[in-house]
Amino acid sequence: MKSIIIYYSYGGNTRIIAEAIHEQKGYDMVEIKPVIPYTNDYQKLVDEEENKMHQEEMVEIEPININLSDYDTIILGTPVWWYTMTPPVRSFLKNNDLTDKTIIPFATNGGWLGRAFDDIKKYAPNSKVENAMNIKFNEHTLETSHSIINNWISSL
């Protein structure tokens, strides 16, 4: 069974967790990148994207240049925006056939996970979604304990 970490990170928190998984497990790792990067101005991002999130907008993402058929398991990382996964992750799920794959999602957020994991299941209906991990940050300070995260990583 071969695993890969695929993630999108806006502010760096999701990347930190993806890198921790990579360091401990040695899995291949790919970052999802939108073709048109989001603004670095958080308030502008909030103002521009909130309505689009409710419409479940897809964004164009850069090719990931991997053969997904080489992997059985995808550790999928996303920040939580407006109580769900980000548009780049939604676009990745919509654009790729993940039938019969196991998806192990993790979500970074500042408070409430919302429906992020349920929405991943919705966009990957022919995949097995399991062992999800909710990881909380306060800005860039990790609030979920390192031991909880390390135990989850060890279980992968």
Short mmCIF file of C-alpha atoms in Angstrom, two decimals:
data_model
loop_
_atom_site.label_atom_id
_atom_site.label_comp_id
_atom_site.label_asym_id
_atom_site.label_seq_id
_atom_site.Cartn_x
_atom_site.Cartn_y
_atom_site.Cartn_z
CA MET A 1 0.00 0.00 0.00
CA LYS A 2 1.51 3.32 -1.07
CA SER A 3 0.50 6.67 0.45
CA ILE A 4 0.86 10.29 -0.60
CA ILE A 5 0.23 13.59 1.17
CA ILE A 6 -1.71 16.08 -0.95
CA TYR A 7 -2.53 19.43 0.62
CA TYR A 8 -3.40 23.07 0.09
CA SER A 9 -2.11 25.68 2.52
CA TYR A 10 -2.99 29.37 2.51
CA GLY A 11 -1.22 30.69 5.62
CA GLY A 12 1.24 27.87 6.23
CA ASN A 13 -0.51 25.95 9.02
CA THR A 14 -1.64 23.08 6.80
CA ARG A 15 1.85 22.89 5.28
CA ILE A 16 3.34 22.50 8.78
CA ILE A 17 1.17 19.43 9.42
CA ALA A 18 1.84 17.98 5.94
CA GLU A 19 5.59 18.36 6.51
CA ALA A 20 5.33 16.69 9.93
CA ILE A 21 3.59 13.71 8.32
CA HIS A 22 6.22 13.62 5.57
CA GLU A 23 9.08 13.74 8.09
CA GLN A 24 7.65 10.94 10.24
CA LYS A 25 6.31 8.66 7.52
CA GLY A 26 8.41 9.48 4.44
CA TYR A 27 5.37 9.61 2.15
CA ASP A 28 5.53 11.49 -1.13
CA MET A 29 4.08 14.98 -0.84
CA VAL A 30 2.41 17.35 -3.31
CA GLU A 31 1.01 20.83 -2.74
CA ILE A 32 -2.18 21.89 -4.51
CA LYS A 33 -1.71 25.36 -5.98
CA PRO A 34 -4.35 27.55 -7.59
CA VAL A 35 -3.37 28.87 -11.02
CA ILE A 36 -4.25 32.37 -9.80
CA PRO A 37 -2.85 32.66 -6.27
CA TYR A 38 -5.03 34.13 -3.56
CA THR A 39 -4.19 37.55 -2.16
CA ASN A 40 -1.93 37.70 0.91
CA ASP A 41 -4.33 40.29 2.38
CA TYR A 42 -6.52 38.15 4.62
CA GLN A 43 -9.35 40.69 4.93
CA LYS A 44 -9.45 41.14 1.16
CA LEU A 45 -9.57 37.35 0.78
CA VAL A 46 -12.50 37.18 3.20
CA ASP A 47 -14.35 39.94 1.37
CA GLU A 48 -13.78 38.44 -2.09
CA GLU A 49 -14.24 34.74 -1.38
CA GLU A 50 -17.04 34.36 1.14
CA ASN A 51 -19.91 34.40 -1.38
CA LYS A 52 -17.99 32.13 -3.73
CA MET A 53 -17.58 29.57 -0.93
CA HIS A 54 -21.35 29.30 -0.47
CA GLN A 55 -21.64 28.59 -4.20
CA GLU A 56 -19.05 25.79 -3.94
CA GLU A 57 -16.89 27.48 -6.55
CA MET A 58 -14.21 25.54 -8.33
CA VAL A 59 -10.88 27.18 -9.06
CA GLU A 60 -8.34 26.20 -11.65
CA ILE A 61 -5.41 24.41 -10.02
CA GLU A 62 -1.96 23.69 -11.37
CA PRO A 63 -1.33 20.13 -12.58
CA ILE A 64 0.01 17.98 -9.74
CA ASN A 65 2.24 15.90 -12.03
CA ILE A 66 1.80 12.60 -10.22
CA ASN A 67 0.15 9.37 -11.24
CA LEU A 68 -2.59 8.87 -8.67
CA SER A 69 -2.97 5.25 -9.74
CA ASP A 70 0.38 4.61 -8.03
CA TYR A 71 -1.20 5.36 -4.63
CA ASP A 72 -3.79 3.55 -2.55
CA THR A 73 -4.05 6.16 0.20
CA ILE A 74 -4.20 9.94 0.05
CA ILE A 75 -3.59 11.97 3.18
CA LEU A 76 -5.51 15.11 2.20
CA GLY A 77 -4.91 18.41 3.99
CA THR A 78 -7.02 21.54 3.84
CA PRO A 79 -7.61 24.69 5.83
CA VAL A 80 -11.24 25.25 6.78
CA TRP A 81 -12.82 28.28 5.12
CA TRP A 82 -16.42 29.13 5.99
CA TYR A 83 -16.88 25.74 7.65
CA THR A 84 -15.70 23.60 4.72
CA MET A 85 -12.66 22.66 2.64
CA THR A 86 -11.01 25.27 0.44
CA PRO A 87 -11.81 25.70 -3.26
CA PRO A 88 -8.43 24.29 -4.38
CA VAL A 89 -9.07 21.05 -2.47
CA ARG A 90 -12.63 20.87 -3.79
CA SER A 91 -11.27 21.33 -7.34
CA PHE A 92 -8.69 18.58 -6.76
CA LEU A 93 -11.42 16.17 -5.63
CA LYS A 94 -13.73 17.08 -8.50
CA ASN A 95 -10.99 16.84 -11.16
CA ASN A 96 -9.57 13.47 -10.11
CA ASP A 97 -11.10 10.02 -10.04
CA LEU A 98 -10.32 8.67 -6.58
CA THR A 99 -12.50 5.57 -6.87
CA ASP A 100 -11.44 2.84 -4.43
CA LYS A 101 -8.80 5.06 -2.80
CA THR A 102 -8.62 5.62 0.94
CA ILE A 103 -8.65 9.31 1.86
CA ILE A 104 -7.40 10.30 5.29
CA PRO A 105 -8.28 13.98 5.66
CA PHE A 106 -6.87 16.51 8.03
CA ALA A 107 -8.17 20.03 8.44
CA THR A 108 -6.56 23.03 10.07
CA ASN A 109 -8.84 25.68 11.48
CA GLY A 110 -9.20 28.38 14.07
CA GLY A 111 -12.36 27.20 15.71
CA TRP A 112 -15.02 25.12 14.06
CA LEU A 113 -14.49 22.31 11.58
CA GLY A 114 -17.99 22.62 10.21
CA ARG A 115 -18.83 20.19 7.39
CA ALA A 116 -15.30 19.92 5.93
CA PHE A 117 -15.00 16.14 6.29
CA ASP A 118 -18.59 15.51 5.16
CA ASP A 119 -17.93 17.64 2.07
CA ILE A 120 -14.81 15.61 1.28
CA LYS A 121 -16.99 12.50 1.36
CA LYS A 122 -19.49 14.25 -0.92
CA TYR A 123 -16.83 15.05 -3.52
CA ALA A 124 -15.17 11.62 -3.27
CA PRO A 125 -18.24 9.34 -3.10
CA ASN A 126 -16.42 6.25 -4.37
CA SER A 127 -13.57 6.56 -1.89
CA LYS A 128 -13.22 5.39 1.67
CA VAL A 129 -12.81 8.45 3.92
CA GLU A 130 -11.51 7.54 7.37
CA ASN A 131 -9.30 8.48 10.32
CA ALA A 132 -9.96 12.23 9.86
CA MET A 133 -8.04 14.68 12.04
CA ASN A 134 -9.20 18.13 13.12
CA ILE A 135 -6.23 20.35 14.02
CA LYS A 136 -6.80 23.70 15.68
CA PHE A 137 -4.60 26.76 15.48
CA ASN A 138 -4.96 30.21 17.01
CA GLU A 139 -3.52 32.29 14.17
CA HIS A 140 -0.16 30.49 13.78
CA THR A 141 -0.05 28.95 17.25
CA LEU A 142 -0.91 25.26 17.36
CA GLU A 143 -3.66 24.53 19.90
CA THR A 144 -4.09 20.80 19.27
CA SER A 145 -1.45 19.03 21.35
CA HIS A 146 1.65 17.66 19.66
CA SER A 147 1.05 14.28 21.29
CA ILE A 148 -2.42 14.00 19.76
CA ILE A 149 -1.05 14.90 16.33
CA ASN A 150 1.93 12.56 16.65
CA ASN A 151 -0.33 9.69 17.76
CA TRP A 152 -2.55 10.31 14.72
CA ILE A 153 0.47 10.41 12.40
CA SER A 154 1.77 7.17 13.92
CA SER A 155 -1.59 5.55 13.16
CA LEU A 156 -1.33 6.31 9.44
#
